[in-house]
Tab-separated table of C-alpha atoms in Angstrom:
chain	number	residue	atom	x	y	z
A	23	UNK	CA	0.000	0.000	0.000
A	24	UNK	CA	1.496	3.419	-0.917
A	25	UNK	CA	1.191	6.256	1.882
A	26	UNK	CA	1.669	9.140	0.263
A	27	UNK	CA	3.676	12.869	1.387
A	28	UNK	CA	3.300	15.917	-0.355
A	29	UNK	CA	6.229	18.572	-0.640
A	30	UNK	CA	6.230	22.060	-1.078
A	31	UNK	CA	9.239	23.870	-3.154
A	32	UNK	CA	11.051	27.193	-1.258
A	33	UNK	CA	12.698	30.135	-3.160
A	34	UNK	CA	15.523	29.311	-5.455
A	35	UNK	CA	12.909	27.082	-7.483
A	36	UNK	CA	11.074	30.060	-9.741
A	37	UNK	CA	11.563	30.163	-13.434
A	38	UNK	CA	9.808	32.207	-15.706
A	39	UNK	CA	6.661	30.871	-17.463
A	40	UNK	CA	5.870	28.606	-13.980
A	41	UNK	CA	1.986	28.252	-13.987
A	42	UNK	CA	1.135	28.928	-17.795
A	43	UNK	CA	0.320	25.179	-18.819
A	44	UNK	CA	-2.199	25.044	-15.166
A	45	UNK	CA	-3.282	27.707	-16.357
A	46	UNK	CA	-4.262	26.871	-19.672
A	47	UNK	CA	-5.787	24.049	-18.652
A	48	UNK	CA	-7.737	24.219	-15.589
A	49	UNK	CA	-10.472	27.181	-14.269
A	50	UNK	CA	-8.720	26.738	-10.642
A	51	UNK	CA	-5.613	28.020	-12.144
A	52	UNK	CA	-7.280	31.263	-13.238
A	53	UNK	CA	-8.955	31.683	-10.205
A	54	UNK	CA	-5.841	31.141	-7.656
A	55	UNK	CA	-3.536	33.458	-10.089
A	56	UNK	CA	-6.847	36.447	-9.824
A	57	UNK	CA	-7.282	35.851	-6.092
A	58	UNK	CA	-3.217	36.421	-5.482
A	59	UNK	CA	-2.983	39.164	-7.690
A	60	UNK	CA	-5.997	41.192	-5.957
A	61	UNK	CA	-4.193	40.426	-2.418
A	62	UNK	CA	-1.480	41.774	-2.864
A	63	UNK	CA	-1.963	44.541	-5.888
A	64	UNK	CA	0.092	43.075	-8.360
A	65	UNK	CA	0.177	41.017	-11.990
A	66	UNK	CA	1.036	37.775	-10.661
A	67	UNK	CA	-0.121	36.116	-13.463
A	68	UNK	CA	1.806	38.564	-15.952
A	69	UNK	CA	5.072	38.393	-13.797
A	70	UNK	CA	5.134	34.444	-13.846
A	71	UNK	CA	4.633	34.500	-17.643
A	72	UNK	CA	6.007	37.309	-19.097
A	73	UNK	CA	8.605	39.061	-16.443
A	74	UNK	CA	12.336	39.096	-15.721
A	75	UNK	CA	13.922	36.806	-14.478
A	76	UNK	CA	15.370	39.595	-11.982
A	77	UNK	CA	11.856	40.663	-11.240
A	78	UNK	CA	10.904	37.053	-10.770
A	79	UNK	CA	13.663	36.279	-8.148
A	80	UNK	CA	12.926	39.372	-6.152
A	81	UNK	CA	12.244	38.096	-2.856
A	82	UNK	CA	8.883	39.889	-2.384
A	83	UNK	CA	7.522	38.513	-5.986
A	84	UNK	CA	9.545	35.008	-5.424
A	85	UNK	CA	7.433	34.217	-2.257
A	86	UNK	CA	3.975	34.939	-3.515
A	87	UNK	CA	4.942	33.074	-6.975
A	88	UNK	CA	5.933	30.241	-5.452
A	89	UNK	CA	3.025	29.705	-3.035
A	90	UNK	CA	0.747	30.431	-5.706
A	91	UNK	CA	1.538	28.022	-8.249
A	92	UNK	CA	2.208	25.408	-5.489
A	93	UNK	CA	-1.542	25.809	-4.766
A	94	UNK	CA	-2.455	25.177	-8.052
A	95	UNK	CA	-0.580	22.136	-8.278
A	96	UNK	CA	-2.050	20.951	-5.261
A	97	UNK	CA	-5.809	21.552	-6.223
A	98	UNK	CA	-5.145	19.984	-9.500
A	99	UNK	CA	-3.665	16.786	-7.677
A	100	UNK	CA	-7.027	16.852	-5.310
A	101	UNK	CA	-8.642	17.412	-8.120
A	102	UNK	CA	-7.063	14.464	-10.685
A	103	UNK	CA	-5.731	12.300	-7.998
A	104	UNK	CA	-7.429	12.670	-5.099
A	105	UNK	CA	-5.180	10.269	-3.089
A	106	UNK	CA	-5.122	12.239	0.431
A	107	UNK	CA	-1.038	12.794	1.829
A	108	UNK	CA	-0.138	11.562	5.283
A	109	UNK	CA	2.052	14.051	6.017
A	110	UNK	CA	2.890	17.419	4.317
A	111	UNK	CA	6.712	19.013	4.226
A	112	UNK	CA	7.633	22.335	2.540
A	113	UNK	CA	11.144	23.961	2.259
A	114	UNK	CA	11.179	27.065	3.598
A	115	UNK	CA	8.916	28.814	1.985
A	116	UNK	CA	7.233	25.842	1.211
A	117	UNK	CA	6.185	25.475	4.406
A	118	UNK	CA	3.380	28.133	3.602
A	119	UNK	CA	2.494	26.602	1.037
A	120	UNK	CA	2.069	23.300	2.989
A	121	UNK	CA	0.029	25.185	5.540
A	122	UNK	CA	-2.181	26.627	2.920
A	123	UNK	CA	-3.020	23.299	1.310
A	124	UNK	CA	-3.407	21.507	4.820
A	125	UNK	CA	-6.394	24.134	5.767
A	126	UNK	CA	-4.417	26.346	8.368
A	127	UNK	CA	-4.271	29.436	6.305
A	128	UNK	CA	-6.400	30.715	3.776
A	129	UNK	CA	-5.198	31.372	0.764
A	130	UNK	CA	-5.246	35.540	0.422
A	131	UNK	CA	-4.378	35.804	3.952
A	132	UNK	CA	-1.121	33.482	3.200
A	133	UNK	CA	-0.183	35.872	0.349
A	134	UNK	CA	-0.339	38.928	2.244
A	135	UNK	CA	1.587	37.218	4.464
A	136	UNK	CA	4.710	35.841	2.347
A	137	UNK	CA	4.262	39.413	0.829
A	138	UNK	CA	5.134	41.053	3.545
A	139	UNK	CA	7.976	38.280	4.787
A	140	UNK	CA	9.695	39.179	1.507
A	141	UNK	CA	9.622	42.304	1.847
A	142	UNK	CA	10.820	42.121	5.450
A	143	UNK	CA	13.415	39.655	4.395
A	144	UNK	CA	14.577	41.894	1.775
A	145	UNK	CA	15.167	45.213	3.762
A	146	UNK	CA	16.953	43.190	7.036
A	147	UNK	CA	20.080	43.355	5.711
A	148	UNK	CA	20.277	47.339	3.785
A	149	UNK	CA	23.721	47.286	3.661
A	150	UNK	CA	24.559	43.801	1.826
A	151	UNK	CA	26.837	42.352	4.799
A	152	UNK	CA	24.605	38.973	4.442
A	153	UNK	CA	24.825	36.160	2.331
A	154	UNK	CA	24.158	32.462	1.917
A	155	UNK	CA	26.288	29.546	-0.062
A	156	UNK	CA	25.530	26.384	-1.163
A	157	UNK	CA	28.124	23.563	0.288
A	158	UNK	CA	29.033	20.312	-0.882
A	159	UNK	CA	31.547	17.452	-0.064
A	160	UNK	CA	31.648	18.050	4.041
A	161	UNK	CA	30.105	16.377	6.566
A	162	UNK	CA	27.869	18.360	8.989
A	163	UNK	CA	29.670	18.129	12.340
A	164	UNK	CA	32.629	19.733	10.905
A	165	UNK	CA	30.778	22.316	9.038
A	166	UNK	CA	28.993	23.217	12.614
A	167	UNK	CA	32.606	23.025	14.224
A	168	UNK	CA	34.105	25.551	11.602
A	169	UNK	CA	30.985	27.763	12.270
A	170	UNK	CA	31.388	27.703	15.775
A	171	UNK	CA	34.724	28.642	15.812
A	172	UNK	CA	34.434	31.321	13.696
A	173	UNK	CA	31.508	33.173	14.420
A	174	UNK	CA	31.424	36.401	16.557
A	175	UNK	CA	27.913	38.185	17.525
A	176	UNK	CA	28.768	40.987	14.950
A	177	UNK	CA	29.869	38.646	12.156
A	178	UNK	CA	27.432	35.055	12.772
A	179	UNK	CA	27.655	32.534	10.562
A	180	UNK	CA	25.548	29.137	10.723
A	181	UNK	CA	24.440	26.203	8.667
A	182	UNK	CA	20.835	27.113	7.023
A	183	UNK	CA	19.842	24.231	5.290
A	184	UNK	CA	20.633	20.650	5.944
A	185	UNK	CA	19.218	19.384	2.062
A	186	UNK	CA	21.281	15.791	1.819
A	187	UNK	CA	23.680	14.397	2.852
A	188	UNK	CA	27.290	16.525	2.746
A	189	UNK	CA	24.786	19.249	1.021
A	190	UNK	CA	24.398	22.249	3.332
A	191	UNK	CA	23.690	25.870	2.800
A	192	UNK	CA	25.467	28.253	4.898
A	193	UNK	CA	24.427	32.082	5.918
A	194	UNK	CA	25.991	34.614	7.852
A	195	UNK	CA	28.284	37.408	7.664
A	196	UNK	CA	30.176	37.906	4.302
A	197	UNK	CA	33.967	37.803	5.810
A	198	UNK	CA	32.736	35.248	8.205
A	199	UNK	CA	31.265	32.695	5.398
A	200	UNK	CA	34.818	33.666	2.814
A	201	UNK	CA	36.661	32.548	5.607
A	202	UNK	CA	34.455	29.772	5.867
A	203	UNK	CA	35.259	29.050	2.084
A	204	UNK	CA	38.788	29.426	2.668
A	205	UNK	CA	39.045	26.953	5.415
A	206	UNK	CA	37.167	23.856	3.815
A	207	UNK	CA	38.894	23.966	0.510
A	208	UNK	CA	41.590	22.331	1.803
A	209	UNK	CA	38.693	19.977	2.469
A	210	UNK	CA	37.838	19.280	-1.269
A	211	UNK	CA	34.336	21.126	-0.784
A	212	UNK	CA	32.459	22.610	-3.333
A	213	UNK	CA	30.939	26.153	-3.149
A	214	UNK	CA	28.303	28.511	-4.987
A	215	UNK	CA	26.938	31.399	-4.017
A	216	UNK	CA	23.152	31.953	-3.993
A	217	UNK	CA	20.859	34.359	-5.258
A	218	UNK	CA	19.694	35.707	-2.410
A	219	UNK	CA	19.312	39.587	-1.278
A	220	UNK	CA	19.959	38.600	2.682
A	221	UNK	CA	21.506	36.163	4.848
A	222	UNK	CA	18.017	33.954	5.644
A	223	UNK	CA	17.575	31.168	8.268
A	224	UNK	CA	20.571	32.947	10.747
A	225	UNK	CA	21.072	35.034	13.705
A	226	UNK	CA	21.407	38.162	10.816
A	227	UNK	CA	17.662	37.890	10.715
A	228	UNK	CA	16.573	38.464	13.920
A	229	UNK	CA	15.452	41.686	13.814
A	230	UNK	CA	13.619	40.794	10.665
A	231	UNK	CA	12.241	37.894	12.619
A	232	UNK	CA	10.411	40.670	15.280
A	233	UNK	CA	8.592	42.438	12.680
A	234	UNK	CA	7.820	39.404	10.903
A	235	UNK	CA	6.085	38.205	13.623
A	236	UNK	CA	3.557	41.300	14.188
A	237	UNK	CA	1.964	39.956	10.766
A	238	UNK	CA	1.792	36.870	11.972
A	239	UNK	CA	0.050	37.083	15.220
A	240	UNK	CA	-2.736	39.234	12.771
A	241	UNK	CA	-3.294	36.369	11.265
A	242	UNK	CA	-5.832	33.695	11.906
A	243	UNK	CA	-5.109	29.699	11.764
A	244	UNK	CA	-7.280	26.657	11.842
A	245	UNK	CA	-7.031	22.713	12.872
A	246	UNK	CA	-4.532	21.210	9.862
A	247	UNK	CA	-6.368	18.496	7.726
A	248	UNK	CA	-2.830	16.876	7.843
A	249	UNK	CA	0.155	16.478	9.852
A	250	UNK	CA	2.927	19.306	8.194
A	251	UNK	CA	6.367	18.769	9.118
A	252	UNK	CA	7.892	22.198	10.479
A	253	UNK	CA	11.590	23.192	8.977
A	254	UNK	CA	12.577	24.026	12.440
A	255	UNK	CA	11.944	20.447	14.348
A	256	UNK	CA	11.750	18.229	11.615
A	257	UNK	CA	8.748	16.485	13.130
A	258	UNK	CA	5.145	17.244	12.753
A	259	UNK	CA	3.449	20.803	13.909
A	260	UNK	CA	2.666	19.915	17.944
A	261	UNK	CA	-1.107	21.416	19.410
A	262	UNK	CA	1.123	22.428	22.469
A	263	UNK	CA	3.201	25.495	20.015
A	264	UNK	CA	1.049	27.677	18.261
A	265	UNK	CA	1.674	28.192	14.560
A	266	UNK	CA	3.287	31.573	15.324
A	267	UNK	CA	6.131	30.059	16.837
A	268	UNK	CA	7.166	27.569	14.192
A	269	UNK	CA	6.890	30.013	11.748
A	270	UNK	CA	8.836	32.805	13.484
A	271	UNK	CA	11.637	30.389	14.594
A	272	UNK	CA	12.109	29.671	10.853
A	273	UNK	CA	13.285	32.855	10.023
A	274	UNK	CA	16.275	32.525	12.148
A	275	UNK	CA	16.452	28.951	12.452
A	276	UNK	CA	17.631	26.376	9.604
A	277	UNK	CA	15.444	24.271	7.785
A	278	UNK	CA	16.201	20.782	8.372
A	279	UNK	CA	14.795	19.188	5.536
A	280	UNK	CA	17.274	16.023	5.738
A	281	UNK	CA	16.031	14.826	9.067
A	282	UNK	CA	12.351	15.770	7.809
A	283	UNK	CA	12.573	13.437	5.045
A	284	UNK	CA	14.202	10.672	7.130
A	285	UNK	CA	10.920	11.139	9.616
A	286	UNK	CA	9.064	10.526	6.371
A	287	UNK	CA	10.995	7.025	5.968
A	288	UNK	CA	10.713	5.984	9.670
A	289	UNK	CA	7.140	6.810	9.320
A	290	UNK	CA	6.310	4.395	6.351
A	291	UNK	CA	5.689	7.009	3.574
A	292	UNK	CA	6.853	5.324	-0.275
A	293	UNK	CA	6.068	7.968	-2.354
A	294	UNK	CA	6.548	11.719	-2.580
A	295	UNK	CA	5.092	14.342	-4.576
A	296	UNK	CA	6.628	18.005	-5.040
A	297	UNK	CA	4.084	20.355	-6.547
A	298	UNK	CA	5.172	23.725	-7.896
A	299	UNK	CA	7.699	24.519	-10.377
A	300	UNK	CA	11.154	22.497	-11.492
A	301	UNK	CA	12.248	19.434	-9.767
A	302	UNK	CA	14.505	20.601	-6.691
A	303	UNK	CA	12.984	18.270	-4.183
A	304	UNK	CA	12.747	15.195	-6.217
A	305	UNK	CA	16.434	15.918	-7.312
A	306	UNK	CA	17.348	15.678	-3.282
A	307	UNK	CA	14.871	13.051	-2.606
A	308	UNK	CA	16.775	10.587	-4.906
A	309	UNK	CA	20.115	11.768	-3.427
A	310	UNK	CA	18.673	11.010	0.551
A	311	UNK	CA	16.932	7.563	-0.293
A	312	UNK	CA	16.181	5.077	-2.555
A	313	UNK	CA	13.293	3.697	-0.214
A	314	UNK	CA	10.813	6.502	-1.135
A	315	UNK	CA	10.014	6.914	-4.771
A	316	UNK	CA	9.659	11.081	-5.926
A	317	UNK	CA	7.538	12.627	-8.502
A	318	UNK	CA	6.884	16.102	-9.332
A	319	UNK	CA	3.701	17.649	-10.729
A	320	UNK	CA	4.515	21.019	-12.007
A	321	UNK	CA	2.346	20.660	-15.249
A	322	UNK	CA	-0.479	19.065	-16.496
A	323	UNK	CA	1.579	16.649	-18.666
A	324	UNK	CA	3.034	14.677	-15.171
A	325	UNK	CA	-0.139	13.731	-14.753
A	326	UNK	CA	0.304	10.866	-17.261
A	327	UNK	CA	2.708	9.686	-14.889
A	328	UNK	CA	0.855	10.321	-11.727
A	329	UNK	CA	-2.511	8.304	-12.891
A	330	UNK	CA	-0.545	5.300	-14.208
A	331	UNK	CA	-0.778	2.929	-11.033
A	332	UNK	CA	0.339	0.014	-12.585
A	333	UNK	CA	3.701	1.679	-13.223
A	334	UNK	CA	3.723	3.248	-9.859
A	335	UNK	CA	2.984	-0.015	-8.175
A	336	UNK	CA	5.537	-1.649	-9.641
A	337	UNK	CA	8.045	0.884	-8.841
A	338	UNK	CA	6.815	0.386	-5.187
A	339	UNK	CA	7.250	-3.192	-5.563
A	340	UNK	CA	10.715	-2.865	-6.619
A	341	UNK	CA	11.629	-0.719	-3.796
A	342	UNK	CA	10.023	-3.055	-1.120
A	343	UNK	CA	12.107	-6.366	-3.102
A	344	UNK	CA	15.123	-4.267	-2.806
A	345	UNK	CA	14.446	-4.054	0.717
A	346	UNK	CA	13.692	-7.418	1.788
A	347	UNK	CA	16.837	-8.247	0.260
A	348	UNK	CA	18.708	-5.701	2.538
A	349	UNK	CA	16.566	-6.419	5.328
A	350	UNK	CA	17.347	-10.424	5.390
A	351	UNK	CA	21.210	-9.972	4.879
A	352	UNK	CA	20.756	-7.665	8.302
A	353	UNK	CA	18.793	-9.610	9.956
A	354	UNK	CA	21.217	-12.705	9.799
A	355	UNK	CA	24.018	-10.786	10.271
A	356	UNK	CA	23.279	-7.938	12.873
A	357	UNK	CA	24.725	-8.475	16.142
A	358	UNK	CA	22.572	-9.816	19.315
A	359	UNK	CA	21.772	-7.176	21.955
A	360	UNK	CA	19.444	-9.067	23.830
A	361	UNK	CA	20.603	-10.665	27.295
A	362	UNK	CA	17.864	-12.764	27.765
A	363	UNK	CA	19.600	-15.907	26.031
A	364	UNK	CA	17.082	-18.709	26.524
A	365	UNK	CA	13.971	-16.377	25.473
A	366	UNK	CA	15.921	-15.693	22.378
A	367	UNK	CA	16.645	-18.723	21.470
A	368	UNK	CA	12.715	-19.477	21.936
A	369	UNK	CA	11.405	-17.119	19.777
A	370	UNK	CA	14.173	-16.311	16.993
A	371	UNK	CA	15.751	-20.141	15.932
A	372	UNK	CA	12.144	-20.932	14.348
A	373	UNK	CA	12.047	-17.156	12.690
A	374	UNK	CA	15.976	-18.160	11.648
A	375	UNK	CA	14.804	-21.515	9.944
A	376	UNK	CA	11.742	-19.292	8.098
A	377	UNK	CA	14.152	-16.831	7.098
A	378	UNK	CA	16.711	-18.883	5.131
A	379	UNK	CA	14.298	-20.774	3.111
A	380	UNK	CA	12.927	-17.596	2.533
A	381	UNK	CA	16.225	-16.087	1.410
A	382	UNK	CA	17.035	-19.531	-0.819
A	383	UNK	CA	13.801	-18.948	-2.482
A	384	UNK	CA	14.245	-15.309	-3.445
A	385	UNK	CA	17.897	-16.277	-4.566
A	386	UNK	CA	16.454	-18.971	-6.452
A	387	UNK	CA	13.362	-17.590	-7.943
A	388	UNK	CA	14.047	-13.989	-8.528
A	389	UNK	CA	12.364	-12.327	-6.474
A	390	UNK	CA	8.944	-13.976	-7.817
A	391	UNK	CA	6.739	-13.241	-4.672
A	392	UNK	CA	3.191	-11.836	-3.996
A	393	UNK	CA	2.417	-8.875	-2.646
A	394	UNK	CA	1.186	-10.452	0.141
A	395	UNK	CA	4.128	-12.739	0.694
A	396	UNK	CA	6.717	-9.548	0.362
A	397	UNK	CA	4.827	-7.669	3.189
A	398	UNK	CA	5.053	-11.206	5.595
A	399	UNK	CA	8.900	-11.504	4.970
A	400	UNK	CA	9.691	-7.998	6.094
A	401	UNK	CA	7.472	-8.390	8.651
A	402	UNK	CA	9.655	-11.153	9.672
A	403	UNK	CA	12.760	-9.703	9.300
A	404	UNK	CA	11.516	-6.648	12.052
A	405	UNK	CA	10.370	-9.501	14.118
A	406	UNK	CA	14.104	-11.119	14.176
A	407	UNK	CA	15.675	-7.291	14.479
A	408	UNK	CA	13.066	-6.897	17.253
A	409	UNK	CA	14.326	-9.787	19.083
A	410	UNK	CA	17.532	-8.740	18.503
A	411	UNK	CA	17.013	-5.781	20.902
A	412	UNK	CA	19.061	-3.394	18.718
A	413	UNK	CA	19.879	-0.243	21.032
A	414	UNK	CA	18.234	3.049	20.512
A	415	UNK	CA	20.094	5.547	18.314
A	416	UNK	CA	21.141	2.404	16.139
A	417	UNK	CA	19.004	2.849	12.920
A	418	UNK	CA	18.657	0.428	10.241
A	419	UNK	CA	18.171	3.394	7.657
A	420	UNK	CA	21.467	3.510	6.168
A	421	UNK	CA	21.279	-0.030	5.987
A	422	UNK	CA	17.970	-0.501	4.441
């Protein structure tokens, strides 16, 4: 069975023309583009299809773009899919987006509001002494550790984004983030410098973050139709925080989409969906795991791919075989934490005996199981790991 999450693009994925084909093809489309364009005074529609590139990536229009067209996408899956999401996940941005489409903000009241946060964003750093880089070929802990012994309260710098694995973006302080550069080349790191008019998701912002959050406590929010993972926590929106707080402590905070996908694993999701324009998320999707299988719907033409469920379920099935083929080598080979000998021996030897003919079958037959008979022999590789009393902190993720 496929349990579906759907994921919400941030700034850095507009391109000019983004919307047209929805658009052309469905009334929502028109209707979305009119509403946004009356909220907040401006061509939406005309910028998307027919403005700069420059105009496009100006923070203020970026934000309102994005959200808008993600919107669209998302009605048009509702409306041509229908297949409800367990969870929802947006990047940054996206996270408005993911809001919108799980019924805690309105539509016109959540363009206002990324109106405003652009234009906030925009003017918190006047004097260009912010700005954010993309990373490659480091791990995290020594990023952090180069931050941290770097950074002064006049000239922060921090990691912003966790995207993949070794694939960070960095913010801060101009001299702060070249000395950054200079010290992990050494390292073999790659480096590019973003787009960006401020120095987002860092201490730089805080100010930024104050005002920011006077618009949002105008704002009204209801119940969410379903669980949104929040940038800052990487774990589903709690009823104890109110929506305010997530969404100021991402200004200043970094998104963690890394550990938000890996949630998304441990939580049984298989596929993902991105809806808005270009493929960012898919792209990182395929570089965090090759348990969860991405599409994108940013025009009407993926929908060919999204309504075929006889290729989709057997790219599920694939996955899962891959799986049980990890899973079994672990389970057979994974060291014994449990102390409790005798009860061991009780309940794994028979699950033992099960799992090698199981294993000389699938060597022997290719893989040629049911459905049903897949989902029993990972069941019964969790029920050997179980027994196994593997220690907290020890995932099977990497493995699997």
């Amino acid at each position: 069975m496929s349990h579906i999450a759907l994921l919400f693009p941030g700034q850095g994925s507009q391109v000019v023309g983004m919307g047209k084909e929805f658009w052309n093809e469905f009334d929502v489309a028109k209707q979305l583009f009119e509403e946004a364009s009356e909220a907040i005074s401006c061509n939406l529609k005309k910028l998307c299809f027919e403005g700069s590139m420059n105009d496009l990536t100006l923070t203020m229009n970026a934000q309102p773009a994005l959200l808008t067209v993600s919107v669209i996408a998302f009605q048009v899956y509702m409306q041509e899919i229908g297949v409800k999401p367990i969870y929802m996940a947006g990047h940054s941005l996206g996270e408005y987006s993911a809001l919108v489409c799980a019924g805690v903000l309105p539509f016109r009241d959540a363009i206002k509001l990324v109106r405003q946060r652009g234009i906030i964003m925009n003017n918190a750093d006047p004097h260009q002494q912010g700005t954010m880089v993309a990373m490659s070929h480091i791990k995290l802990e020594a990023l952090q550790k180069i931050c941290e012994e770097i950074s002064t309260k006049e000239r922060p710098a921090c990691v912003a984004c966790m995207n993949a694995d070794q694939q960070f973006v960095i913010s801060g302080h101009r001299q702060t983030i070249q000395e950054m550069i200079n010290r992990t080349e050494s390292l073999g790191t790659k480096h590019s410098y973003l787009n960006v008019s401020g120095p987002y998701h860092s201490p730089m912002m805080n100010m930024a973050g104050k005002r920011f959050k006077v618009e949002l406590d105008q704002t009204k929010y209801s119940q969410a139709k379903y669980p949104v993972i929040s940038n800052v926590t990487a774990t589903p929106y709690h009823p104890d925080h109110s929506v305010v707080d997530y969404l100021n402590m991402q200004m200043t905070m970094p998104v963690r989409w890394l550990e938000s996908m890996h949630y998304l694993i441990e939580q049984g999701v298989t596929e993902v969906i991105e809806l808005g324009s270009k493929n960012v998320l898919v792209s990182l999707m395929n570089k965090i795991t090759k348990r969860i299988v991405p599409y994108s719907l940013n025009q009407p033409s993926d929908l060919l791919i999204l309504t075929n469920t006889h290729e989709r379920k057997n790219k599920l099935l694939t996955i899962r075989k891959n799986m049980l083929s990890n899973l079994m080598v672990t389970a057979l080979i994974s060291r014994n934490y449990n102390q409790d000998s005798i009860s061991y021996a009780k309940r794994v030897e028979p699950l033992f005996l099960k799992l090698q003919r199981l294993k000389e079958q699938v060597d022997n037959n290719g893989y040629e199981l049911s459905e049903e008979d897949l989902n029993h022999s990972i069941q019964l590789c969790h029920s050997i790991l179980s027994a196994k009393q593997i220690p907290n902190g020890t995932t099977l993720i990497d493995v699997i």
